[in-house]
Tab-separated table of N, CA and C in Angstrom:
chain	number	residue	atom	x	y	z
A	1	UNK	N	15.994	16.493	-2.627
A	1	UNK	CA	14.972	16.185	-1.650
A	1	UNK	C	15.113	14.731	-1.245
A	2	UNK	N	14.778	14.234	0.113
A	2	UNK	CA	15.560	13.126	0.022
A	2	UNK	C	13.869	12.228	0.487
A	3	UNK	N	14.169	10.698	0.032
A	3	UNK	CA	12.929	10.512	0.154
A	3	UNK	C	12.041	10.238	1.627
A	4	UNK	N	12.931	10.808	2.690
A	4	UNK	CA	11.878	11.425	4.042
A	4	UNK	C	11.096	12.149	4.179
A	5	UNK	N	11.629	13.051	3.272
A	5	UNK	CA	10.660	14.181	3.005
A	5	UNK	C	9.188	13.902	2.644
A	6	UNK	N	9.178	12.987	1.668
A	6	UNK	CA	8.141	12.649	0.599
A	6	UNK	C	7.326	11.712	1.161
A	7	UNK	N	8.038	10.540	1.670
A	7	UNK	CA	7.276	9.718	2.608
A	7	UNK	C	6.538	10.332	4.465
A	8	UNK	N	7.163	11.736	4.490
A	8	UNK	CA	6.746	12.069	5.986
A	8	UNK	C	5.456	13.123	5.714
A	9	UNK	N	5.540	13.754	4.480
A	9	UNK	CA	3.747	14.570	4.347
A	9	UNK	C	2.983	13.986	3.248
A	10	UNK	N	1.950	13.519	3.527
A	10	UNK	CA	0.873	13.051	2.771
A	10	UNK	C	0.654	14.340	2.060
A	11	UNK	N	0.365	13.944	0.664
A	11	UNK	CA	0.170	14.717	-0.578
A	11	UNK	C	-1.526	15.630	0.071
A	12	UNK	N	-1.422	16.745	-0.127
A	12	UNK	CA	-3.093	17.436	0.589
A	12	UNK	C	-3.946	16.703	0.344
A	13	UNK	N	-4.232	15.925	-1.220
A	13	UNK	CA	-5.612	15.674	-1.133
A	13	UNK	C	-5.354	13.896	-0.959
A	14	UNK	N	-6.118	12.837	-0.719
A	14	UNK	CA	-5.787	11.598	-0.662
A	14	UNK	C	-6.231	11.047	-1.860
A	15	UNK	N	-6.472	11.228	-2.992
A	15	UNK	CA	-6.098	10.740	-3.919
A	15	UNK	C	-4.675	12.080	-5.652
A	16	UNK	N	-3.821	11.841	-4.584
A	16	UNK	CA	-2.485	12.897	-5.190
A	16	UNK	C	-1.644	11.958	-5.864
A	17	UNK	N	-1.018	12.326	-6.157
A	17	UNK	CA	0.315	11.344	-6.155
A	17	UNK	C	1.578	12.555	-6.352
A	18	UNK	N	2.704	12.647	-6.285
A	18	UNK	CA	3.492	13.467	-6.519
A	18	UNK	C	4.757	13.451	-7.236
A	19	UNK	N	5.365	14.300	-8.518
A	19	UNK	CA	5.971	13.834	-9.773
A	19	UNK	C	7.149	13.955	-9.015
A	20	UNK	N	7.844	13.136	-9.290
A	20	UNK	CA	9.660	13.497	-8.831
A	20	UNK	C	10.274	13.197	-10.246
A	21	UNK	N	11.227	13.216	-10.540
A	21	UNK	CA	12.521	13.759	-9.182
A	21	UNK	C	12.314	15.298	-9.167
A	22	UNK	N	13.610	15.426	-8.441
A	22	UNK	CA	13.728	16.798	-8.350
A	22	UNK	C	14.584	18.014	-9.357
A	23	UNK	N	14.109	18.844	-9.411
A	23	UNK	CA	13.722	19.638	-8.727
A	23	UNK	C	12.439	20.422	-8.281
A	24	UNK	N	11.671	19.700	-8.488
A	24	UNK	CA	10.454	20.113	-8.535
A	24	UNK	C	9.467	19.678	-8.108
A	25	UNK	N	9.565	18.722	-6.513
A	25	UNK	CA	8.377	17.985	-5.831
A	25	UNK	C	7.107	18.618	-5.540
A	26	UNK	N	7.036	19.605	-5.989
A	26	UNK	CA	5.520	20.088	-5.249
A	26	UNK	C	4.543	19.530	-6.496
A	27	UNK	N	4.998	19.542	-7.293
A	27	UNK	CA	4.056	18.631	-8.925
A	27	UNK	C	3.285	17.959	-8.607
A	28	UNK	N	1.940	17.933	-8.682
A	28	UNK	CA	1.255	16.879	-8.524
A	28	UNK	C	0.138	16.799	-9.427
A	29	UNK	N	-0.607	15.730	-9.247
A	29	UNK	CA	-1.295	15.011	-10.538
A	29	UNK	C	-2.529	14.381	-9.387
A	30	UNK	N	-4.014	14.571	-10.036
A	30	UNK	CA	-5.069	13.714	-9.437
A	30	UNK	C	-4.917	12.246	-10.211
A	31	UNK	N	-5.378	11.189	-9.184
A	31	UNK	CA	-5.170	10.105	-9.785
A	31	UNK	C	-6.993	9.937	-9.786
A	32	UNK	N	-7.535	9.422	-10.889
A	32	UNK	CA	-8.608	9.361	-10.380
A	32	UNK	C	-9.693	8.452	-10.539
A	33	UNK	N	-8.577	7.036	-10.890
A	33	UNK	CA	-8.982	5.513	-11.037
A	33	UNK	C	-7.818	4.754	-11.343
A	34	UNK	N	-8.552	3.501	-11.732
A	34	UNK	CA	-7.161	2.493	-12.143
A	34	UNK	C	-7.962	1.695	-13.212
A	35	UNK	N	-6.854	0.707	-14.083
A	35	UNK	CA	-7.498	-0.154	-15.000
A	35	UNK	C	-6.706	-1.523	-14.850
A	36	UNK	N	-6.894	-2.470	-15.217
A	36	UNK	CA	-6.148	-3.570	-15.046
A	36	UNK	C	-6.232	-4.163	-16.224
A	37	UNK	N	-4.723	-4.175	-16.974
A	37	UNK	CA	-4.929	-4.475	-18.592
A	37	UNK	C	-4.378	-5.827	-18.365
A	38	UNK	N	-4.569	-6.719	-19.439
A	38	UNK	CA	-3.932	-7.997	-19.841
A	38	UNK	C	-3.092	-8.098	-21.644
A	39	UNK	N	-2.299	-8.073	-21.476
A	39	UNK	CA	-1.616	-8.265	-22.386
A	39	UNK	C	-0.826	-7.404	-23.126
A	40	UNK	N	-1.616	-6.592	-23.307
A	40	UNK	CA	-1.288	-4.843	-24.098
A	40	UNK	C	-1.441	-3.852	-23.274
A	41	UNK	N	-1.010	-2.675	-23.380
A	41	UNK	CA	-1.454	-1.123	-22.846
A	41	UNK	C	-3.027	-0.964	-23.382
A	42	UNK	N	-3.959	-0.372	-22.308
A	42	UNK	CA	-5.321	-0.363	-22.887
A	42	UNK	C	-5.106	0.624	-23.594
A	43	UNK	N	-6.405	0.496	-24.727
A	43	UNK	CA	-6.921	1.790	-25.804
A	43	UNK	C	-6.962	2.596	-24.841
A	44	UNK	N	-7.209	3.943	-26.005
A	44	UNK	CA	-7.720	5.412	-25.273
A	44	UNK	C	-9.081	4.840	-25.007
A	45	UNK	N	-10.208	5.550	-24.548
A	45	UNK	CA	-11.443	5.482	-23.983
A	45	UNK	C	-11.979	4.589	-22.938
A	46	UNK	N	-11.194	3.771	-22.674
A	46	UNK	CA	-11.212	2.371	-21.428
A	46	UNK	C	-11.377	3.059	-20.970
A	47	UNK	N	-12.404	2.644	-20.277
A	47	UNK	CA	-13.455	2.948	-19.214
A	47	UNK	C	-12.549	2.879	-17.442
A	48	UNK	N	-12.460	3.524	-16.391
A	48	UNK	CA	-11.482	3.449	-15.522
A	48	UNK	C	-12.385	2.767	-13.911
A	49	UNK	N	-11.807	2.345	-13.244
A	49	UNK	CA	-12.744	2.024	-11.748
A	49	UNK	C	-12.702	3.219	-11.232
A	50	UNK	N	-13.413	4.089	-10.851
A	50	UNK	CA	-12.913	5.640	-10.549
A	50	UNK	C	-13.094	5.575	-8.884
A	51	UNK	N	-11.950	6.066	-8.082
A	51	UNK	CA	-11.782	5.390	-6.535
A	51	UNK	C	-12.908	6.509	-6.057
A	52	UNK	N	-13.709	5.887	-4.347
A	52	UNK	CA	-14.646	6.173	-4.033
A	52	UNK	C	-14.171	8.069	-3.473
A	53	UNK	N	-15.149	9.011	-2.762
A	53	UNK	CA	-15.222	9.825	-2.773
A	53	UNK	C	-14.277	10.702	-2.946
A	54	UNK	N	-14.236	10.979	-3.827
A	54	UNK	CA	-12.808	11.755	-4.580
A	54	UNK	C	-12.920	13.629	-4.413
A	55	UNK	N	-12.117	13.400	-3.380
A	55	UNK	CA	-12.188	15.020	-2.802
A	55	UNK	C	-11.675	16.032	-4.017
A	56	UNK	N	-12.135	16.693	-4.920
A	56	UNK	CA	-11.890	17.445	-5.463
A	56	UNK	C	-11.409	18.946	-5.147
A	57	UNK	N	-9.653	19.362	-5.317
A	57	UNK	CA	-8.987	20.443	-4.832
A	57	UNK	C	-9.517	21.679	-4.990
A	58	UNK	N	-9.080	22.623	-4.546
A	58	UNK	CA	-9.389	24.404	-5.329
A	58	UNK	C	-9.060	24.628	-6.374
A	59	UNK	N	-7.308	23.827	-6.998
A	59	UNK	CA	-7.250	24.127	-8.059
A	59	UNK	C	-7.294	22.678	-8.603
A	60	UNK	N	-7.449	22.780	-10.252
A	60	UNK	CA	-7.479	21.722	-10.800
A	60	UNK	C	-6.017	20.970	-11.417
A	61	UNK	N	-5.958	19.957	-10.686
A	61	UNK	CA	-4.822	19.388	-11.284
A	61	UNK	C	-4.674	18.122	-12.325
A	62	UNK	N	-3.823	18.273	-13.256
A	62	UNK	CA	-4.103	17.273	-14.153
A	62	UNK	C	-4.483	16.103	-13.775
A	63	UNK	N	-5.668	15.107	-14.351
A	63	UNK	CA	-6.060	13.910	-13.833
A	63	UNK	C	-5.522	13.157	-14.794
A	64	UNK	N	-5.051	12.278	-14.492
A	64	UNK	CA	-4.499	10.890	-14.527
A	64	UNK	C	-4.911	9.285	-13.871
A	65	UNK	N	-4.642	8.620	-14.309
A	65	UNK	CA	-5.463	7.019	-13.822
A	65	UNK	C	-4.340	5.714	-13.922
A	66	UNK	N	-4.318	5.385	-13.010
A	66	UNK	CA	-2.875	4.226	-12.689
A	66	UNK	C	-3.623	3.148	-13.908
A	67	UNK	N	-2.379	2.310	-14.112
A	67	UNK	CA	-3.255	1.306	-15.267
A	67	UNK	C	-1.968	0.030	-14.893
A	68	UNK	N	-2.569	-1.071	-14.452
A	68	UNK	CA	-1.488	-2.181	-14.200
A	68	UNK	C	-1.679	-2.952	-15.477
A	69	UNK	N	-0.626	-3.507	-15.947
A	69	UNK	CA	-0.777	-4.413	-17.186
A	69	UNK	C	0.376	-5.443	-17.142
A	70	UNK	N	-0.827	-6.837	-17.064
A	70	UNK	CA	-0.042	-8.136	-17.137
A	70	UNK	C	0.374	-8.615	-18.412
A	71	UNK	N	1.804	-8.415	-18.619
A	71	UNK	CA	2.171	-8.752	-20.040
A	71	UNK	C	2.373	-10.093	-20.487
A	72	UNK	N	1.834	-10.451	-21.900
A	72	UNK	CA	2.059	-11.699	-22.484
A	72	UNK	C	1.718	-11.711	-23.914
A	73	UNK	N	2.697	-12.390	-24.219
A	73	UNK	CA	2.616	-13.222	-25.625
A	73	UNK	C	1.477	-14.228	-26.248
A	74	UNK	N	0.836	-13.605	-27.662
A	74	UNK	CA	0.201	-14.843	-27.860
A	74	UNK	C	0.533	-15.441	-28.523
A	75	UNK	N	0.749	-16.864	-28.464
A	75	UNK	CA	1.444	-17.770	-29.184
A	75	UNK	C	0.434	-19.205	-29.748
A	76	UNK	N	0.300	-18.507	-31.397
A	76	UNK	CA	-0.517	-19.526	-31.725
A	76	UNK	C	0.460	-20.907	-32.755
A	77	UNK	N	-0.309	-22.007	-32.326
A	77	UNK	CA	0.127	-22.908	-32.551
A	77	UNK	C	-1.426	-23.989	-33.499
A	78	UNK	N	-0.682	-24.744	-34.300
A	78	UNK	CA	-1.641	-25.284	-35.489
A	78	UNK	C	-1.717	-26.792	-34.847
A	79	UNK	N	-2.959	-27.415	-34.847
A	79	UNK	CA	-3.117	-28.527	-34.118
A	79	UNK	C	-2.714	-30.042	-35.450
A	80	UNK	N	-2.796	-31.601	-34.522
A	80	UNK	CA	-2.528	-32.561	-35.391
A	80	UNK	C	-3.908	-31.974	-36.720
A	81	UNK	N	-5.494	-31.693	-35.892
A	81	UNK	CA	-6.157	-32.121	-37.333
A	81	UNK	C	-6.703	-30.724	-37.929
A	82	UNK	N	-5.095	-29.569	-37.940
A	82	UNK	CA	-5.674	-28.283	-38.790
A	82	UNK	C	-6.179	-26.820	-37.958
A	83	UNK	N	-6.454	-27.266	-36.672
A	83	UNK	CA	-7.085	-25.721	-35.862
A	83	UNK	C	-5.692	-24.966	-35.537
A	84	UNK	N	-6.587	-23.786	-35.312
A	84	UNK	CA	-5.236	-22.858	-34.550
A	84	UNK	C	-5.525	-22.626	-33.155
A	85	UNK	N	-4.942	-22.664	-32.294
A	85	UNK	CA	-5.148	-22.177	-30.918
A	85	UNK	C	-4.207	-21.706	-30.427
A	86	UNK	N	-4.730	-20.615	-29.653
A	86	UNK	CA	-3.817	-19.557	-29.184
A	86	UNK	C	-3.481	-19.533	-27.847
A	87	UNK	N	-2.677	-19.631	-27.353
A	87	UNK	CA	-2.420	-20.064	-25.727
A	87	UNK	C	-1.827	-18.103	-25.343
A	88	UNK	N	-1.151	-18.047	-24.024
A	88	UNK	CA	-0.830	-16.407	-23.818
A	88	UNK	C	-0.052	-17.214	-23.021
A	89	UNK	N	1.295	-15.990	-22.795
A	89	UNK	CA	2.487	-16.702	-22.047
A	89	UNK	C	3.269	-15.738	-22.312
A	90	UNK	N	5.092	-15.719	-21.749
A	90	UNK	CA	6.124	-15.720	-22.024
A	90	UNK	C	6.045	-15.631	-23.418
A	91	UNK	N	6.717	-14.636	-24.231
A	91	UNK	CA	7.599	-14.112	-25.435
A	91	UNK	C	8.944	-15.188	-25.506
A	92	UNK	N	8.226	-16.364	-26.387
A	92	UNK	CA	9.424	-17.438	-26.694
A	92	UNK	C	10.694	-17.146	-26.835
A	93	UNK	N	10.701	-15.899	-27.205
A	93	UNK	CA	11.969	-15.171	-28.170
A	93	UNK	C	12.406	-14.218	-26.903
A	94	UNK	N	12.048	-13.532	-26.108
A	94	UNK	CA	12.845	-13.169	-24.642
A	94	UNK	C	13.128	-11.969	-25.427
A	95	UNK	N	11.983	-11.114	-26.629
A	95	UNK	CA	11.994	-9.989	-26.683
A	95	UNK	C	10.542	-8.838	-25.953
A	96	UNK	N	9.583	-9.518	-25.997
A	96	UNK	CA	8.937	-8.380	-25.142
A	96	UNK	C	8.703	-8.319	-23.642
A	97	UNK	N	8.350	-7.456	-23.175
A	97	UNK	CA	8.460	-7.493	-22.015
A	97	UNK	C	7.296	-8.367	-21.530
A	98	UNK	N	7.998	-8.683	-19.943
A	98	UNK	CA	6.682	-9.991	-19.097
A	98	UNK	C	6.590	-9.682	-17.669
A	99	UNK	N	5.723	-10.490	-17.128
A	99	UNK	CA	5.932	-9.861	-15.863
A	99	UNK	C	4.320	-8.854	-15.959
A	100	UNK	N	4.298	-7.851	-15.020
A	100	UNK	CA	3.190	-6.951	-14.798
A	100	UNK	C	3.927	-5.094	-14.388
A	101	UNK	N	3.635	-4.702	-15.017
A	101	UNK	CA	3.920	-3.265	-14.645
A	101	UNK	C	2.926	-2.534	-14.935
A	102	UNK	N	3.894	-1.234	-14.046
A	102	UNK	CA	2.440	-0.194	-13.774
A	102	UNK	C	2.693	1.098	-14.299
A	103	UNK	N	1.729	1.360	-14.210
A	103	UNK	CA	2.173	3.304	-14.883
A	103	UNK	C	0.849	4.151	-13.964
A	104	UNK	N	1.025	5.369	-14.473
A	104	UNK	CA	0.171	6.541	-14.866
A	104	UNK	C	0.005	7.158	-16.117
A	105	UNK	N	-1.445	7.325	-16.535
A	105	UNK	CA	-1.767	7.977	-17.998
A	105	UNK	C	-2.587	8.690	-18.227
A	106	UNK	N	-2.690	9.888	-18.508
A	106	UNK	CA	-3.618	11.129	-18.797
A	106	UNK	C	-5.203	10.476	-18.862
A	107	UNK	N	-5.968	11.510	-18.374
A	107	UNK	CA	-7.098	10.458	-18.063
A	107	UNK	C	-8.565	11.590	-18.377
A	108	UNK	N	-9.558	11.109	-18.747
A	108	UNK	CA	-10.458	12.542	-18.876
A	108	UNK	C	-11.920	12.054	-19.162
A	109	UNK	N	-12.517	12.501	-19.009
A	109	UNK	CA	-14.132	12.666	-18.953
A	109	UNK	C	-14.608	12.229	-20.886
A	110	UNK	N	-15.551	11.190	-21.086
A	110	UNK	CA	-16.322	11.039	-22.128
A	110	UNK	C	-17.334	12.036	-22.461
A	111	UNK	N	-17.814	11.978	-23.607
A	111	UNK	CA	-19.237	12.300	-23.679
A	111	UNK	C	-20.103	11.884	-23.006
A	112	UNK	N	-20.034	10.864	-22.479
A	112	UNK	CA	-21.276	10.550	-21.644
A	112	UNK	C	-20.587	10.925	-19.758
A	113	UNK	N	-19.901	11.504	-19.735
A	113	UNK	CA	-18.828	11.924	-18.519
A	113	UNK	C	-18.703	10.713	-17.469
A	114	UNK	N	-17.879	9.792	-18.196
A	114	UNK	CA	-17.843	8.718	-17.565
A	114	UNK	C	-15.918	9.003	-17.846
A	115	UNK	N	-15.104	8.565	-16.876
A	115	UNK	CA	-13.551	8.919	-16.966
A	115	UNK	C	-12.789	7.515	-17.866
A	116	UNK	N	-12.437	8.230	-18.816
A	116	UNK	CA	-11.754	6.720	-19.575
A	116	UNK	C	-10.649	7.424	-19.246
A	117	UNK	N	-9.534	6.671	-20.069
A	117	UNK	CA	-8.240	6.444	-20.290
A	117	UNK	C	-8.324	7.860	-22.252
A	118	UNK	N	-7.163	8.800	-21.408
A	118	UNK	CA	-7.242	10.056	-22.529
A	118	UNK	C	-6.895	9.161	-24.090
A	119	UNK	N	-7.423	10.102	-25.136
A	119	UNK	CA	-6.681	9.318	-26.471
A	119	UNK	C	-5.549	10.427	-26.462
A	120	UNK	N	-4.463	9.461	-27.933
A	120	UNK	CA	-3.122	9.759	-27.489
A	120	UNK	C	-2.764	8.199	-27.281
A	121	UNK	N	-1.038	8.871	-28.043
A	121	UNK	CA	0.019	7.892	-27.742
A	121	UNK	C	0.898	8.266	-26.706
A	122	UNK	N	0.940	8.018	-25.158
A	122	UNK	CA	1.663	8.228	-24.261
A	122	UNK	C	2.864	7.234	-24.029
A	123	UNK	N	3.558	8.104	-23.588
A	123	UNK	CA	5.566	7.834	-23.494
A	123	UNK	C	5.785	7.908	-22.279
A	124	UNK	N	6.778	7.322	-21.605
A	124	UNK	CA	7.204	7.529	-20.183
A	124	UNK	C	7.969	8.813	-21.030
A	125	UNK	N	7.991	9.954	-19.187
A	125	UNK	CA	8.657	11.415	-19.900
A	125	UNK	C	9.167	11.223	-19.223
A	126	UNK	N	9.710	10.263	-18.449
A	126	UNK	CA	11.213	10.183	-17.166
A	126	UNK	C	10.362	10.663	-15.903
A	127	UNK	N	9.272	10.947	-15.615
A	127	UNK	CA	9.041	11.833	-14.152
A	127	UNK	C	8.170	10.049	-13.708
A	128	UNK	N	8.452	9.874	-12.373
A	128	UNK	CA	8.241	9.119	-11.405
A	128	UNK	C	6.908	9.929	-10.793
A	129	UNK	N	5.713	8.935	-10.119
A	129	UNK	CA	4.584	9.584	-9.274
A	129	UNK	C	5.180	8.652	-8.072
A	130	UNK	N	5.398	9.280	-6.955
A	130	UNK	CA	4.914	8.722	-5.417
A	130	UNK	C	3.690	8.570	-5.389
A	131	UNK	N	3.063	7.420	-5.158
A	131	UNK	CA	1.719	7.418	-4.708
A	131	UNK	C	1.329	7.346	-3.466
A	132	UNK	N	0.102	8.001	-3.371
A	132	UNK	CA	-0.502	7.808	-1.655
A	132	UNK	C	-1.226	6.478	-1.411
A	133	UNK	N	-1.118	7.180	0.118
A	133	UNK	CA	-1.219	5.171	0.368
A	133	UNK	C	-2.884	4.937	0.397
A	134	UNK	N	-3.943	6.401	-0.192
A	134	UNK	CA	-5.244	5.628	-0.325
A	134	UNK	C	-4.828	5.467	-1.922
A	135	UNK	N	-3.964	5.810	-3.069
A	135	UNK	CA	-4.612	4.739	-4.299
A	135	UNK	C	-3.837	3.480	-4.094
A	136	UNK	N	-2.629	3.238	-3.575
A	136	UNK	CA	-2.033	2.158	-3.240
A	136	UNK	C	-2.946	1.149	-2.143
A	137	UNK	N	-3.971	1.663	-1.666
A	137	UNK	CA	-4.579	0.538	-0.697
A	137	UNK	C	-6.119	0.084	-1.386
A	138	UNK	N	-6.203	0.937	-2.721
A	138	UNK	CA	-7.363	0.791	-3.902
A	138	UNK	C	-6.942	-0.280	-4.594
A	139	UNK	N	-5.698	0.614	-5.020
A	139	UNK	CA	-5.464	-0.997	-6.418
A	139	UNK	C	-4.486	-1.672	-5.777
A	140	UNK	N	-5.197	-2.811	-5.685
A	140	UNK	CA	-4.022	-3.588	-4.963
A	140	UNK	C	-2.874	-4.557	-5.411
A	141	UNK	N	-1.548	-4.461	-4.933
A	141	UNK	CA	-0.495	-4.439	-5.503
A	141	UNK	C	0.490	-3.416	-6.367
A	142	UNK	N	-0.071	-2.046	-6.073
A	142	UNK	CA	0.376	-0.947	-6.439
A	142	UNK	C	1.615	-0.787	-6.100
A	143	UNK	N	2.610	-0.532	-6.620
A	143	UNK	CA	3.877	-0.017	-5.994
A	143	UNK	C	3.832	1.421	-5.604
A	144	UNK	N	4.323	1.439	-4.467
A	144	UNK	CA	4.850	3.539	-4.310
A	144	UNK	C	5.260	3.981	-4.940
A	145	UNK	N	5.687	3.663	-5.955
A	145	UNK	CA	6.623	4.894	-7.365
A	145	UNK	C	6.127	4.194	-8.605
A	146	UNK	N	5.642	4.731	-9.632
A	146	UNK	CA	5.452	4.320	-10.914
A	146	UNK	C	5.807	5.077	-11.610
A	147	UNK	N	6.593	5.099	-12.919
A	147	UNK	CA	6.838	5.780	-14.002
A	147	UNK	C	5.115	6.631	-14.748
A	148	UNK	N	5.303	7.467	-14.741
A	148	UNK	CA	4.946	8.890	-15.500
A	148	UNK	C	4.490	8.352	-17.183
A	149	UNK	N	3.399	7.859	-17.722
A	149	UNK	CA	3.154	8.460	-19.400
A	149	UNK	C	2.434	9.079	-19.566
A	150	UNK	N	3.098	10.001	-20.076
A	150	UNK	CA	2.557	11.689	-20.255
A	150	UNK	C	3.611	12.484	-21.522
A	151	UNK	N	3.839	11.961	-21.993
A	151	UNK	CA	4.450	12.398	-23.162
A	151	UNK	C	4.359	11.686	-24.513
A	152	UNK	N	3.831	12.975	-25.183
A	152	UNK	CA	3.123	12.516	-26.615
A	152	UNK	C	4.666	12.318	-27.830
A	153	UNK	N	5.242	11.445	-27.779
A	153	UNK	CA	6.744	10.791	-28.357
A	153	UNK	C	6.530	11.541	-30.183
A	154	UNK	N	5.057	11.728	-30.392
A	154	UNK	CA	5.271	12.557	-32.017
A	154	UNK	C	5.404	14.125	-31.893
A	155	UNK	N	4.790	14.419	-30.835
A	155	UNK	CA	4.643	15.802	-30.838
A	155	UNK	C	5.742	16.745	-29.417
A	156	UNK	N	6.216	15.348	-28.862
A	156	UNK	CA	6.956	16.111	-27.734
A	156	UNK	C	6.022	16.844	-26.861
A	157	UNK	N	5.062	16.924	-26.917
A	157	UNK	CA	4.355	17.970	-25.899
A	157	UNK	C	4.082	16.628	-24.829
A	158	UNK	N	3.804	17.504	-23.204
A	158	UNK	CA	2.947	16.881	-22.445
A	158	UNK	C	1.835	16.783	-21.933
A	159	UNK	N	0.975	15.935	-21.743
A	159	UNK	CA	-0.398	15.604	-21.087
A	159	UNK	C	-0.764	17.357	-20.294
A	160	UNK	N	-1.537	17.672	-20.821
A	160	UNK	CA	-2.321	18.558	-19.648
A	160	UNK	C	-3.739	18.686	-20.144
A	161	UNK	N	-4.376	18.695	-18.366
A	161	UNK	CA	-5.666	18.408	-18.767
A	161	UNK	C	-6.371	19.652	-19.262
């Protein structure tokens, strides 16, 4: 499928996104907020911005919630008279990752039915989301393609809602 295709029909509902590659573009996933982490991947239960009138399909498709996360190092350091203070930055050592990236991650209703972030240890499973251009014009600085976590790395199974 080549990506004209993908960029020339908007996904049915406007908040979709759609799994590639191929063979199998018709896949799709509700997106149905975002989170903006600092430092780490958020916990399960983080609470999500859930985007405004969210047309809900005929059928139900797995929901999911974009999550951007600005990565950094904390690097504590001991002062002349004894304190510790912790500054955030760059990984001195040029082993973890920096920079800001984005994903998608299984996403679901609380007890109090408020949409957090699902529990679970999620894995990129290799599948890419195209996003539409209403969650890309929500969270801003979204890229059109984000890597997929939806795969539970102990159990091999995937996210379904």
């Amino acid at each position: 499928m080549s990506t004209t295709a993908l960029s020339a029909a908007e996904p049915p509902s406007r908040w979709t996104a759609r799994l590639h590659p191929v063979p199998d573009p018709a896949r799709e996933v509700m997106v149905i907020g975002w989170h903006a982490a600092f430092a780490n991947t958020p916990a399960a239960g983080t609470p999500l911005a859930v985007f405004p009138n969210l047309e809900p399909g005929p059928d139900p498709l797995p929901v999911m919630a974009l999550v951007r996360i600005e990565h950094a190092t904390a690097i504590d350091t001991i002062t002349p008279d004894g304190t510790r203070e912790t500054s955030w930055g760059p990984d001195p050592f040029g082993i973890a990752k920096t920079g800001i990236s984005w994903r998608l991650v299984p996403a679901h209703r609380d007890a109090e039915s408020r949409w957090v972030i699902a529990p679970g240890w999620w894995a990129a499973g290799g599948d890419e989301a195209v996003l539409s251009n209403s969650v890309t014009a929500h969270a801003l600085g979204a890229p059109t393609v984000v890597p997929v976590y939806d795969h539970d790395p102990h159990t091999g199974n995937r996210w379904a809602s």
